[in-house]
Amino acid sequence: MKISDIRAALAELDLTPSKTLGQNFLHDQNLARWIVAQLDAGPGDELIEIGPGLGALTEAALETGANLTALEKDRRLADFLTRRFAGRERLRIIQGDALEYDTRTLWPRRPAKVFGNLPYYVSTPLLFHFTSPDTPVERAVFLLQRELAERLAAGPGSKDYGILSVVLGRKWRIKLLKTLPASVFLPEPKVDSALVSFSQRKPDELPVCDTRTFEKIVRAGFSQRRKQLRKLLSALGDEDPLTPGHWSEISKRLGIADTARAEELSLLQWIALANIFTPVEPAAAQNGNSERFDVVNENDQVIGTETRATVHANGLWHRAVHIFVFNARGELFLQKRSPWKDKHPSKWDSSAAGHLDSGEDYTGAARRELVEELGIEPDRAELSEIGSLSACGATGWEFVRIYQACHEGPFRWPAAEIEWGGFFPVETIREWTEAHPEDFAPGFLECWRFWRANAPTGKPLDAPAGR
Ligand code: SAM
């Protein structure tokens, strides 16, 4: 939009730009196109625009051929945009707070990309809302206050390097693309701006570590920038592995000075430090030769035992459980398998699932998996068996018993096994499994089909079926 278009639109709406809503409108059309080009968007992409205002970036985004959902809090602007873009089929305008937008609904519509000239008063919460670890968003481009942009893109040793750079940097490659003077906006803000891009890192790009521990130590480490890390971390309490004398050993292992401060550690060193607090051994997820399973015949009767590796290499029939955990809203918890798993890495799976150990029965295995994978103790969730599947290629030659439980979380999962997890509305999972079956472990898809066929209301099944 040209500056004259913006003035005309504001006059037509009798609107004085609101400081509270951070309304500073971009009036450089070439810049608007260049910003949108950084999304690398095209037909089939699902774009989300935060705060479209009068539509400067919206127009350029529509030119890419992608679908676009624009989230505008100010009703007068949302109504204006509805009139301005009337008849554009690929555009949906939602009047409301972008912080309330349910990003889970984007999973079925991937690839999803987010952009916006963000209102400065709420930039940081918006950033976290759309880029938090469980997001389906794979690329984002944001115009931000320059100071915030510099903090996001900073590296070790710089005064801007801190919690934002490290915590968000673990999931995203963050680049400061361009700084912009205040003069490209109407009205002019008091500070300069900068354009920042976020591209999601590949799942196995960095070593695995426990996310909660990582974030906890990063936050503690940067809580007082002038203090040495050893002092800040030793205040963390019970889980503290920093017994006297131990820190010098750790700092040697990390390749940092004994007296190091938080800003001296690289992302890889923070990950290594998290792994000292909460060790995660990717190899533990594989257990190739130590685990033994019962091998069964076509009637699910035990006929011997074999190692996990032999069972899988030879397609021998064996046994497994899948557990669907629902919350009170009827949403199903799905886990995302760790990128380090030997089978179906980074795929979405049942709330908890696993093989029966040799000699174990199905219900015992289901109880054990709830404890091991989600930290749910047996007395905290009633398990009911809801059905079974016969062994076939799609179940990985497993006879499967499916269980259901109710629990609100939060859950604690082992990072070597599970990368992330979250509750999803059943309708979202239905759309998602139809649009992107490749996102899911095949065993889950079989259990999901069974559950859909037996839960016509889309609510958790009332009573155990059979058995
Ligand atoms: N995209 C337009 C442009 O570049 O000219 C406007 C950008 S202006 C900096 C920020 C926009 O975000 C405003 O239109 C404002 O009304 C809107 N906004 C403010 N808070 C919001 C929120 N919580 N959710 C959605 N939109 C919001």
Tab-separated table of C-alpha atoms and ligand atoms in Angstrom:
chain	number	residue	atom	x	y	z
A	1	MET	CA	0.000	0.000	0.000
A	2	LYS	CA	1.176	3.515	-0.783
A	3	ILE	CA	1.206	6.153	1.935
A	4	SER	CA	-1.717	7.909	0.216
A	5	ASP	CA	-3.765	4.643	0.249
A	6	ILE	CA	-3.130	4.252	3.969
A	7	ARG	CA	-4.165	7.842	4.694
A	8	ALA	CA	-7.309	7.384	2.590
A	9	ALA	CA	-8.219	4.109	4.319
A	10	LEU	CA	-7.711	5.612	7.791
A	11	ALA	CA	-9.837	8.610	6.833
A	12	GLU	CA	-12.584	6.375	5.420
A	13	LEU	CA	-12.604	4.382	8.671
A	14	ASP	CA	-12.281	7.533	10.788
A	15	LEU	CA	-9.504	5.654	12.559
A	16	THR	CA	-6.562	7.040	14.512
A	17	PRO	CA	-3.915	4.297	14.681
A	18	SER	CA	-3.986	2.718	18.140
A	19	LYS	CA	-0.731	2.738	20.119
A	20	THR	CA	-2.120	0.091	22.446
A	21	LEU	CA	-2.568	-2.283	19.513
A	22	GLY	CA	0.836	-1.381	18.047
A	23	GLN	CA	-0.641	-0.074	14.792
A	24	ASN	CA	2.188	1.090	12.522
A	25	PHE	CA	1.335	0.454	8.888
A	26	LEU	CA	3.924	-0.453	6.262
A	27	HIS	CA	3.794	1.829	3.221
A	28	ASP	CA	6.544	0.452	0.993
A	29	GLN	CA	5.045	-1.971	-1.526
A	30	ASN	CA	8.361	-3.329	-2.790
A	31	LEU	CA	9.437	-4.007	0.754
A	32	ALA	CA	6.127	-5.766	1.441
A	33	ARG	CA	6.727	-8.078	-1.548
A	34	TRP	CA	10.323	-8.728	-0.498
A	35	ILE	CA	9.233	-9.600	3.052
A	36	VAL	CA	6.654	-12.088	1.792
A	37	ALA	CA	9.178	-13.586	-0.667
A	38	GLN	CA	11.306	-14.624	2.358
A	39	LEU	CA	8.567	-17.135	3.246
A	40	ASP	CA	9.270	-19.039	0.051
A	41	ALA	CA	5.527	-19.719	-0.206
A	42	GLY	CA	3.540	-21.127	-3.093
A	43	PRO	CA	0.317	-22.939	-3.969
A	44	GLY	CA	-0.518	-25.644	-1.407
A	45	ASP	CA	1.137	-23.768	1.476
A	46	GLU	CA	-0.942	-22.652	4.426
A	47	LEU	CA	-0.012	-19.123	5.505
A	48	ILE	CA	-1.013	-17.430	8.740
A	49	GLU	CA	-0.658	-13.658	8.985
A	50	ILE	CA	-0.597	-12.066	12.423
A	51	GLY	CA	-2.036	-8.531	12.516
A	52	PRO	CA	-2.768	-7.807	8.819
A	53	GLY	CA	-3.840	-4.228	9.602
A	54	LEU	CA	-4.879	-2.603	6.315
A	55	GLY	CA	-3.478	-5.489	4.252
A	56	ALA	CA	-0.014	-4.353	3.050
A	57	LEU	CA	1.521	-7.827	3.443
A	58	THR	CA	-1.785	-9.627	2.855
A	59	GLU	CA	-1.946	-8.466	-0.761
A	60	ALA	CA	1.622	-9.671	-1.445
A	61	ALA	CA	0.935	-12.999	0.306
A	62	LEU	CA	-2.121	-13.670	-1.847
A	63	GLU	CA	0.022	-13.197	-4.950
A	64	THR	CA	2.032	-16.326	-3.968
A	65	GLY	CA	-0.984	-18.583	-4.646
A	66	ALA	CA	-0.945	-19.975	-1.060
A	67	ASN	CA	-3.970	-20.230	1.254
A	68	LEU	CA	-3.994	-17.472	3.833
A	69	THR	CA	-5.608	-17.035	7.248
A	70	ALA	CA	-5.270	-13.482	8.576
A	71	LEU	CA	-5.744	-12.873	12.327
A	72	GLU	CA	-6.651	-9.271	13.180
A	73	LYS	CA	-7.656	-8.136	16.659
A	74	ASP	CA	-9.134	-4.750	15.694
A	75	ARG	CA	-12.694	-5.303	14.477
A	76	ARG	CA	-12.687	-2.153	12.332
A	77	LEU	CA	-9.624	-3.364	10.448
A	78	ALA	CA	-10.959	-6.919	10.128
A	79	ASP	CA	-14.182	-5.502	8.602
A	80	PHE	CA	-12.160	-3.251	6.291
A	81	LEU	CA	-10.095	-6.226	5.083
A	82	THR	CA	-13.233	-8.295	4.515
A	83	ARG	CA	-14.502	-5.566	2.191
A	84	ARG	CA	-11.127	-4.922	0.555
A	85	PHE	CA	-10.489	-8.576	-0.271
A	86	ALA	CA	-14.096	-9.647	-0.929
A	87	GLY	CA	-14.257	-12.608	-3.312
A	88	ARG	CA	-10.672	-13.805	-2.687
A	89	GLU	CA	-11.281	-17.517	-2.161
A	90	ARG	CA	-7.941	-18.432	-0.660
A	91	LEU	CA	-8.238	-15.836	2.131
A	92	ARG	CA	-9.926	-16.276	5.502
A	93	ILE	CA	-10.022	-13.291	7.854
A	94	ILE	CA	-10.517	-14.044	11.526
A	95	GLN	CA	-11.250	-11.198	13.912
A	96	GLY	CA	-9.637	-11.998	17.264
A	97	ASP	CA	-6.495	-12.230	19.330
A	98	ALA	CA	-3.767	-14.177	17.499
A	99	LEU	CA	-2.614	-15.480	20.889
A	100	GLU	CA	-5.869	-17.436	21.070
A	101	TYR	CA	-5.431	-19.065	17.672
A	102	ASP	CA	-5.298	-22.856	18.038
A	103	THR	CA	-2.115	-23.784	16.138
A	104	ARG	CA	-3.000	-27.485	16.436
A	105	THR	CA	-5.553	-27.032	13.655
A	106	LEU	CA	-2.615	-26.398	11.286
A	107	TRP	CA	-1.278	-29.957	11.461
A	108	PRO	CA	-3.698	-31.272	8.825
A	109	ARG	CA	-3.010	-28.215	6.652
A	110	ARG	CA	0.784	-28.437	6.572
A	111	PRO	CA	3.109	-27.059	5.253
A	112	ALA	CA	2.293	-24.076	7.460
A	113	LYS	CA	4.182	-20.775	7.463
A	114	VAL	CA	3.582	-17.746	9.678
A	115	PHE	CA	4.421	-14.096	9.112
A	116	GLY	CA	3.537	-10.638	10.299
A	117	ASN	CA	4.580	-7.134	11.120
A	118	LEU	CA	4.054	-7.861	14.795
A	119	PRO	CA	2.505	-5.410	17.240
A	120	TYR	CA	5.485	-4.675	19.469
A	121	TYR	CA	3.614	-4.750	22.776
A	122	VAL	CA	2.941	-8.472	22.402
A	123	SER	CA	5.746	-9.701	20.077
A	124	THR	CA	7.454	-12.070	22.503
A	125	PRO	CA	4.302	-13.998	23.574
A	126	LEU	CA	3.264	-14.180	19.904
A	127	LEU	CA	6.683	-15.557	18.960
A	128	PHE	CA	6.443	-18.269	21.593
A	129	HIS	CA	2.834	-19.063	20.700
A	130	PHE	CA	3.679	-19.801	17.066
A	131	THR	CA	7.181	-21.264	17.434
A	132	SER	CA	6.872	-23.366	20.618
A	133	PRO	CA	8.249	-26.915	20.318
A	134	ASP	CA	4.975	-28.615	19.413
A	135	THR	CA	4.180	-26.225	16.545
A	136	PRO	CA	3.326	-27.444	13.036
A	137	VAL	CA	4.826	-24.208	11.660
A	138	GLU	CA	7.971	-24.852	9.620
A	139	ARG	CA	8.974	-21.354	8.584
A	140	ALA	CA	8.214	-17.926	9.989
A	141	VAL	CA	9.126	-14.368	9.013
A	142	PHE	CA	8.483	-11.576	11.492
A	143	LEU	CA	9.047	-7.830	11.523
A	144	LEU	CA	10.114	-7.030	15.069
A	145	GLN	CA	11.562	-4.279	17.165
A	146	ARG	CA	15.256	-4.249	16.206
A	147	GLU	CA	16.420	-4.866	19.756
A	148	LEU	CA	14.324	-8.043	20.038
A	149	ALA	CA	15.488	-9.219	16.603
A	150	GLU	CA	19.128	-8.820	17.676
A	151	ARG	CA	18.513	-10.826	20.830
A	152	LEU	CA	16.910	-13.636	18.833
A	153	ALA	CA	19.721	-13.922	16.293
A	154	ALA	CA	22.642	-13.384	18.698
A	155	GLY	CA	25.480	-15.880	19.151
A	156	PRO	CA	27.702	-16.712	22.157
A	157	GLY	CA	29.866	-13.930	23.545
A	158	SER	CA	27.517	-11.157	22.506
A	159	LYS	CA	25.637	-9.005	25.005
A	160	ASP	CA	22.385	-9.818	23.219
A	161	TYR	CA	22.843	-13.588	23.546
A	162	GLY	CA	20.414	-14.947	26.118
A	163	ILE	CA	17.411	-17.119	26.921
A	164	LEU	CA	15.577	-16.255	23.689
A	165	SER	CA	18.539	-17.016	21.416
A	166	VAL	CA	19.313	-20.332	23.117
A	167	VAL	CA	15.810	-21.687	23.811
A	168	LEU	CA	14.362	-20.766	20.406
A	169	GLY	CA	17.688	-21.489	18.669
A	170	ARG	CA	17.477	-25.158	19.637
A	171	LYS	CA	14.430	-25.629	17.440
A	172	TRP	CA	14.998	-22.915	14.809
A	173	ARG	CA	17.713	-21.490	12.611
A	174	ILE	CA	17.145	-17.781	13.248
A	175	LYS	CA	18.469	-15.116	10.864
A	176	LEU	CA	18.278	-11.345	11.028
A	177	LEU	CA	17.578	-10.533	7.363
A	178	LYS	CA	17.334	-6.757	7.274
A	179	THR	CA	17.006	-3.737	9.536
A	180	LEU	CA	14.382	-1.177	8.616
A	181	PRO	CA	14.151	2.508	9.511
A	182	ALA	CA	11.038	3.815	11.270
A	183	SER	CA	10.277	5.872	8.170
A	184	VAL	CA	8.789	2.905	6.260
A	185	PHE	CA	5.778	2.914	8.619
A	186	LEU	CA	2.873	5.253	9.191
A	187	PRO	CA	2.802	6.453	11.919
A	188	GLU	CA	6.541	6.128	12.516
A	189	PRO	CA	7.396	4.038	15.601
A	190	LYS	CA	9.995	5.380	18.054
A	191	VAL	CA	12.413	2.533	17.335
A	192	ASP	CA	13.932	0.784	14.323
A	193	SER	CA	12.651	-2.566	13.166
A	194	ALA	CA	14.219	-5.699	11.759
A	195	LEU	CA	13.056	-8.651	9.731
A	196	VAL	CA	13.854	-12.063	11.170
A	197	SER	CA	13.362	-15.498	9.617
A	198	PHE	CA	12.861	-18.772	11.474
A	199	SER	CA	13.418	-22.112	9.717
A	200	GLN	CA	12.828	-25.295	11.604
A	201	ARG	CA	15.939	-27.390	12.220
A	202	LYS	CA	15.972	-30.984	10.922
A	203	PRO	CA	14.845	-33.432	13.638
A	204	ASP	CA	18.302	-35.005	14.066
A	205	GLU	CA	20.358	-31.857	13.419
A	206	LEU	CA	21.350	-31.457	17.072
A	207	PRO	CA	21.992	-34.050	19.790
A	208	VAL	CA	18.922	-35.083	21.754
A	209	CYS	CA	18.393	-33.755	25.286
A	210	ASP	CA	15.578	-33.416	27.776
A	211	THR	CA	13.680	-30.239	26.824
A	212	ARG	CA	12.524	-29.366	30.335
A	213	THR	CA	16.016	-29.723	31.786
A	214	PHE	CA	17.509	-27.737	28.908
A	215	GLU	CA	15.107	-24.830	29.382
A	216	LYS	CA	15.453	-24.918	33.165
A	217	ILE	CA	19.250	-24.650	33.142
A	218	VAL	CA	19.285	-22.020	30.386
A	219	ARG	CA	16.826	-19.861	32.320
A	220	ALA	CA	18.781	-20.350	35.563
A	221	GLY	CA	22.106	-19.700	33.828
A	222	PHE	CA	20.992	-16.391	32.322
A	223	SER	CA	18.995	-15.268	35.382
A	224	GLN	CA	21.962	-13.160	36.566
A	225	ARG	CA	24.286	-12.591	33.648
A	226	ARG	CA	27.214	-11.369	35.740
A	227	LYS	CA	27.312	-14.427	37.972
A	228	GLN	CA	29.319	-17.527	37.154
A	229	LEU	CA	27.378	-20.492	35.872
A	230	ARG	CA	28.560	-22.883	38.585
A	231	LYS	CA	27.012	-20.670	41.283
A	232	LEU	CA	23.712	-20.178	39.476
A	233	LEU	CA	23.344	-23.849	38.632
A	234	SER	CA	24.257	-25.108	42.069
A	235	ALA	CA	21.190	-23.222	43.348
A	236	LEU	CA	18.901	-25.459	41.292
A	237	GLY	CA	18.160	-27.865	44.153
A	238	ASP	CA	17.726	-31.615	44.422
A	239	GLU	CA	18.486	-32.501	40.828
A	240	ASP	CA	21.832	-30.734	41.092
A	241	PRO	CA	24.686	-32.975	39.938
A	242	LEU	CA	27.230	-30.276	40.808
A	243	THR	CA	28.736	-31.720	43.939
A	244	PRO	CA	31.873	-29.868	45.102
A	245	GLY	CA	34.795	-30.513	42.762
A	246	HIS	CA	32.488	-31.920	40.126
A	247	TRP	CA	32.106	-28.629	38.234
A	248	SER	CA	35.748	-28.504	37.174
A	249	GLU	CA	35.294	-31.971	35.665
A	250	ILE	CA	32.130	-30.820	33.873
A	251	SER	CA	33.669	-27.580	32.610
A	252	LYS	CA	36.619	-29.590	31.257
A	253	ARG	CA	34.213	-31.941	29.458
A	254	LEU	CA	32.333	-28.983	27.979
A	255	GLY	CA	35.563	-27.214	27.035
A	256	ILE	CA	34.722	-24.063	29.025
A	257	ALA	CA	36.514	-22.164	31.772
A	258	ASP	CA	35.742	-23.059	35.383
A	259	THR	CA	34.561	-19.498	35.840
A	260	ALA	CA	32.400	-19.385	32.675
A	261	ARG	CA	29.246	-17.282	32.505
A	262	ALA	CA	26.096	-18.284	30.604
A	263	GLU	CA	26.852	-16.087	27.606
A	264	GLU	CA	30.045	-18.072	26.860
A	265	LEU	CA	28.302	-21.387	26.137
A	266	SER	CA	27.343	-22.359	22.591
A	267	LEU	CA	24.066	-24.109	21.848
A	268	LEU	CA	25.873	-27.467	21.659
A	269	GLN	CA	27.498	-26.839	25.035
A	270	TRP	CA	24.090	-26.037	26.598
A	271	ILE	CA	22.753	-29.312	25.200
A	272	ALA	CA	25.769	-31.210	26.546
A	273	LEU	CA	25.222	-29.580	29.949
A	274	ALA	CA	21.521	-30.572	29.937
A	275	ASN	CA	22.654	-34.126	29.272
A	276	ILE	CA	24.845	-34.046	32.361
A	277	PHE	CA	21.843	-33.004	34.497
A	278	THR	CA	19.435	-35.486	32.865
A	279	PRO	CA	21.384	-38.071	30.863
A	280	VAL	CA	19.707	-39.199	27.676
A	281	GLU	CA	21.150	-42.127	25.818
A	282	PRO	CA	19.734	-42.505	22.334
A	283	ALA	CA	21.011	-46.091	22.298
A	284	ALA	CA	18.585	-46.888	25.119
A	285	ALA	CA	15.777	-46.330	22.641
A	286	GLN	CA	16.984	-49.186	20.495
A	287	ASN	CA	17.815	-51.993	22.944
A	288	GLY	CA	18.695	-54.227	19.982
A	289	ASN	CA	20.006	-57.304	21.716
A	290	SER	CA	19.138	-57.044	25.383
A	291	GLU	CA	15.304	-57.009	25.182
A	292	ARG	CA	13.565	-60.360	24.707
A	293	PHE	CA	10.015	-60.827	23.452
A	294	ASP	CA	7.667	-63.806	23.456
A	295	VAL	CA	7.112	-65.118	19.940
A	296	VAL	CA	3.517	-66.276	19.327
A	297	ASN	CA	1.612	-68.357	16.754
A	298	GLU	CA	-1.413	-67.315	14.658
A	299	ASN	CA	-3.659	-67.852	17.721
A	300	ASP	CA	-1.548	-65.498	19.850
A	301	GLN	CA	-0.166	-68.432	21.888
A	302	VAL	CA	3.442	-68.244	23.088
A	303	ILE	CA	5.767	-70.611	21.200
A	304	GLY	CA	9.182	-69.285	22.260
A	305	THR	CA	11.283	-66.180	22.989
A	306	GLU	CA	13.692	-64.212	20.821
A	307	THR	CA	15.673	-60.969	20.987
A	308	ARG	CA	13.999	-57.811	19.736
A	309	ALA	CA	16.451	-57.630	16.823
A	310	THR	CA	15.668	-61.227	15.666
A	311	VAL	CA	11.906	-60.715	16.045
A	312	HIS	CA	11.959	-57.596	13.885
A	313	ALA	CA	14.492	-58.847	11.328
A	314	ASN	CA	12.451	-62.011	10.667
A	315	GLY	CA	8.926	-60.589	10.958
A	316	LEU	CA	8.077	-63.000	13.813
A	317	TRP	CA	4.659	-62.613	15.446
A	318	HIS	CA	4.876	-60.966	18.860
A	319	ARG	CA	2.751	-58.822	21.206
A	320	ALA	CA	2.274	-55.117	21.906
A	321	VAL	CA	-0.071	-52.683	23.643
A	322	HIS	CA	-1.283	-49.252	22.555
A	323	ILE	CA	-2.887	-46.900	25.068
A	324	PHE	CA	-5.099	-43.932	24.175
A	325	VAL	CA	-5.111	-41.315	26.952
A	326	PHE	CA	-7.958	-38.778	26.795
A	327	ASN	CA	-8.433	-35.609	28.832
A	328	ALA	CA	-11.766	-34.371	30.201
A	329	ARG	CA	-12.445	-32.491	26.947
A	330	GLY	CA	-12.256	-35.759	25.011
A	331	GLU	CA	-8.942	-34.808	23.378
A	332	LEU	CA	-6.458	-37.584	22.674
A	333	PHE	CA	-2.823	-37.320	23.752
A	334	LEU	CA	-0.383	-38.183	20.940
A	335	GLN	CA	3.337	-38.639	21.379
A	336	LYS	CA	5.933	-37.732	18.784
A	337	ARG	CA	8.543	-40.463	18.658
A	338	SER	CA	12.131	-39.375	19.154
A	339	PRO	CA	14.293	-38.953	16.020
A	340	TRP	CA	16.652	-41.508	17.595
A	341	LYS	CA	14.173	-44.418	17.634
A	342	ASP	CA	15.154	-47.348	15.424
A	343	LYS	CA	11.561	-47.771	14.153
A	344	HIS	CA	9.396	-44.946	12.837
A	345	PRO	CA	11.580	-42.063	14.095
A	346	SER	CA	9.845	-38.651	14.413
A	347	LYS	CA	6.396	-40.133	13.656
A	348	TRP	CA	3.321	-39.406	15.755
A	349	ASP	CA	2.056	-42.360	17.761
A	350	SER	CA	-0.465	-43.478	20.405
A	351	SER	CA	-0.246	-41.813	23.850
A	352	ALA	CA	1.888	-44.737	24.993
A	353	ALA	CA	2.756	-47.979	23.260
A	354	GLY	CA	5.246	-50.788	23.522
A	355	HIS	CA	6.067	-54.462	23.285
A	356	LEU	CA	5.305	-57.006	25.961
A	357	ASP	CA	8.428	-58.252	27.704
A	358	SER	CA	8.892	-61.989	27.733
A	359	GLY	CA	6.511	-63.517	30.320
A	360	GLU	CA	4.492	-60.303	30.717
A	361	ASP	CA	0.708	-60.115	30.136
A	362	TYR	CA	-1.011	-57.393	28.084
A	363	THR	CA	-2.475	-55.417	30.994
A	364	GLY	CA	0.816	-55.525	32.895
A	365	ALA	CA	2.599	-54.141	29.831
A	366	ALA	CA	-0.002	-51.364	29.420
A	367	ARG	CA	0.461	-50.308	33.059
A	368	ARG	CA	4.238	-50.388	32.691
A	369	GLU	CA	4.189	-48.329	29.477
A	370	LEU	CA	2.029	-45.652	31.138
A	371	VAL	CA	4.626	-45.305	33.889
A	372	GLU	CA	7.702	-45.521	31.638
A	373	GLU	CA	6.501	-43.323	28.779
A	374	LEU	CA	4.241	-40.776	30.491
A	375	GLY	CA	5.036	-41.034	34.198
A	376	ILE	CA	1.431	-42.062	35.048
A	377	GLU	CA	1.404	-44.284	38.132
A	378	PRO	CA	-1.148	-47.174	38.014
A	379	ASP	CA	-3.338	-45.683	40.790
A	380	ARG	CA	-3.628	-42.355	38.907
A	381	ALA	CA	-5.481	-43.573	35.808
A	382	GLU	CA	-7.975	-46.377	35.306
A	383	LEU	CA	-7.079	-48.486	32.281
A	384	SER	CA	-9.770	-50.218	30.254
A	385	GLU	CA	-9.163	-52.581	27.381
A	386	ILE	CA	-11.163	-51.506	24.345
A	387	GLY	CA	-10.202	-54.025	21.703
A	388	SER	CA	-7.528	-55.969	19.907
A	389	LEU	CA	-5.926	-56.313	16.485
A	390	SER	CA	-4.507	-59.447	14.891
A	391	ALA	CA	-0.908	-59.471	13.718
A	392	CYS	CA	-0.399	-58.243	10.155
A	393	GLY	CA	2.142	-56.231	8.147
A	394	ALA	CA	0.539	-52.929	9.151
A	395	THR	CA	0.881	-53.698	12.879
A	396	GLY	CA	4.521	-54.781	12.327
A	397	TRP	CA	3.473	-58.435	12.945
A	398	GLU	CA	2.245	-57.534	16.409
A	399	PHE	CA	-0.912	-58.794	18.111
A	400	VAL	CA	-2.097	-55.555	19.671
A	401	ARG	CA	-4.399	-54.917	22.615
A	402	ILE	CA	-5.743	-51.368	22.723
A	403	TYR	CA	-6.412	-49.650	26.049
A	404	GLN	CA	-7.955	-46.367	27.042
A	405	ALA	CA	-7.374	-44.142	30.086
A	406	CYS	CA	-8.320	-40.642	31.241
A	407	HIS	CA	-5.718	-38.232	32.564
A	408	GLU	CA	-5.157	-34.480	32.362
A	409	GLY	CA	-1.350	-34.545	32.360
A	410	PRO	CA	1.124	-32.968	32.583
A	411	PHE	CA	3.283	-35.915	31.606
A	412	ARG	CA	6.965	-36.567	31.979
A	413	TRP	CA	8.480	-38.570	29.143
A	414	PRO	CA	11.981	-39.928	28.453
A	415	ALA	CA	13.653	-37.762	25.790
A	416	ALA	CA	15.379	-40.759	24.182
A	417	GLU	CA	11.966	-42.267	23.411
A	418	ILE	CA	9.632	-39.298	22.954
A	419	GLU	CA	10.437	-35.925	21.434
A	420	TRP	CA	7.192	-34.199	22.294
A	421	GLY	CA	3.514	-34.813	22.980
A	422	GLY	CA	0.211	-33.038	23.250
A	423	PHE	CA	-3.565	-33.390	23.446
A	424	PHE	CA	-5.418	-33.016	20.133
A	425	PRO	CA	-9.138	-32.741	19.353
A	426	VAL	CA	-10.360	-35.960	17.768
A	427	GLU	CA	-11.614	-34.034	14.711
A	428	THR	CA	-8.139	-32.557	14.146
A	429	ILE	CA	-6.599	-36.040	14.261
A	430	ARG	CA	-9.220	-37.301	11.807
A	431	GLU	CA	-8.368	-34.545	9.297
A	432	TRP	CA	-4.639	-34.916	9.940
A	433	THR	CA	-4.522	-38.711	9.456
A	434	GLU	CA	-6.459	-38.285	6.201
A	435	ALA	CA	-4.307	-35.425	4.853
A	436	HIS	CA	-0.900	-36.660	6.065
A	437	PRO	CA	-0.944	-40.375	6.969
A	438	GLU	CA	2.847	-40.335	6.488
A	439	ASP	CA	3.150	-38.295	9.719
A	440	PHE	CA	2.049	-41.300	11.820
A	441	ALA	CA	3.510	-44.631	12.892
A	442	PRO	CA	1.613	-47.368	10.983
A	443	GLY	CA	0.666	-49.170	14.232
A	444	PHE	CA	-1.082	-46.041	15.477
A	445	LEU	CA	-3.054	-45.705	12.228
A	446	GLU	CA	-4.368	-49.260	12.674
A	447	CYS	CA	-5.400	-48.556	16.289
A	448	TRP	CA	-6.948	-45.225	15.245
A	449	ARG	CA	-9.048	-46.961	12.538
A	450	PHE	CA	-10.231	-49.454	15.133
A	451	TRP	CA	-11.080	-46.681	17.580
A	452	ARG	CA	-12.934	-44.607	14.940
A	453	ALA	CA	-14.994	-47.613	13.897
A	454	ASN	CA	-15.953	-48.328	17.506
A	455	ALA	CA	-16.415	-44.781	18.800
A	456	PRO	CA	-19.034	-43.358	16.424
A	457	THR	CA	-19.659	-40.334	18.647
A	458	GLY	CA	-15.951	-39.419	18.502
A	459	LYS	CA	-15.848	-39.562	22.322
A	460	PRO	CA	-13.797	-41.996	24.415
A	461	LEU	CA	-15.474	-45.414	24.418
A	462	ASP	CA	-17.817	-45.906	27.389
A	463	ALA	CA	-17.261	-49.500	28.269
A	464	PRO	CA	-14.576	-52.047	27.608
A	465	ALA	CA	-15.508	-54.024	24.490
A	466	GLY	CA	-15.504	-57.794	25.056
A	467	ARG	CA	-12.709	-59.547	26.901
B	1	SAM	N1	0.472	-5.867	8.819
B	1	SAM	C1	0.130	-4.465	8.809
B	1	SAM	C2	1.225	-3.675	8.126
B	1	SAM	O1	2.340	-4.211	8.051
B	1	SAM	O2	0.968	-2.585	7.683
B	1	SAM	C3	-0.132	-3.926	10.223
B	1	SAM	C4	0.975	-4.167	11.214
B	1	SAM	S1	0.755	-3.344	12.749
B	1	SAM	C5	2.420	-3.222	13.299
B	1	SAM	C6	0.160	-4.593	13.868
B	1	SAM	C7	-1.249	-5.099	13.606
B	1	SAM	O3	-1.556	-6.125	14.562
B	1	SAM	C8	-2.349	-4.083	13.773
B	1	SAM	O4	-3.230	-4.170	12.695
B	1	SAM	C9	-3.051	-4.442	15.080
B	1	SAM	O5	-4.403	-4.083	15.119
B	1	SAM	C10	-2.873	-5.927	15.063
B	1	SAM	N2	-2.885	-6.566	16.409
B	1	SAM	C11	-2.490	-6.051	17.593
B	1	SAM	N3	-2.570	-6.966	18.559
B	1	SAM	C12	-3.026	-8.106	17.973
B	1	SAM	C13	-3.312	-9.416	18.463
B	1	SAM	N4	-3.137	-9.750	19.750
B	1	SAM	N5	-3.788	-10.333	17.593
B	1	SAM	C14	-3.980	-10.014	16.265
B	1	SAM	N6	-3.709	-8.789	15.769
B	1	SAM	C15	-3.232	-7.853	16.591
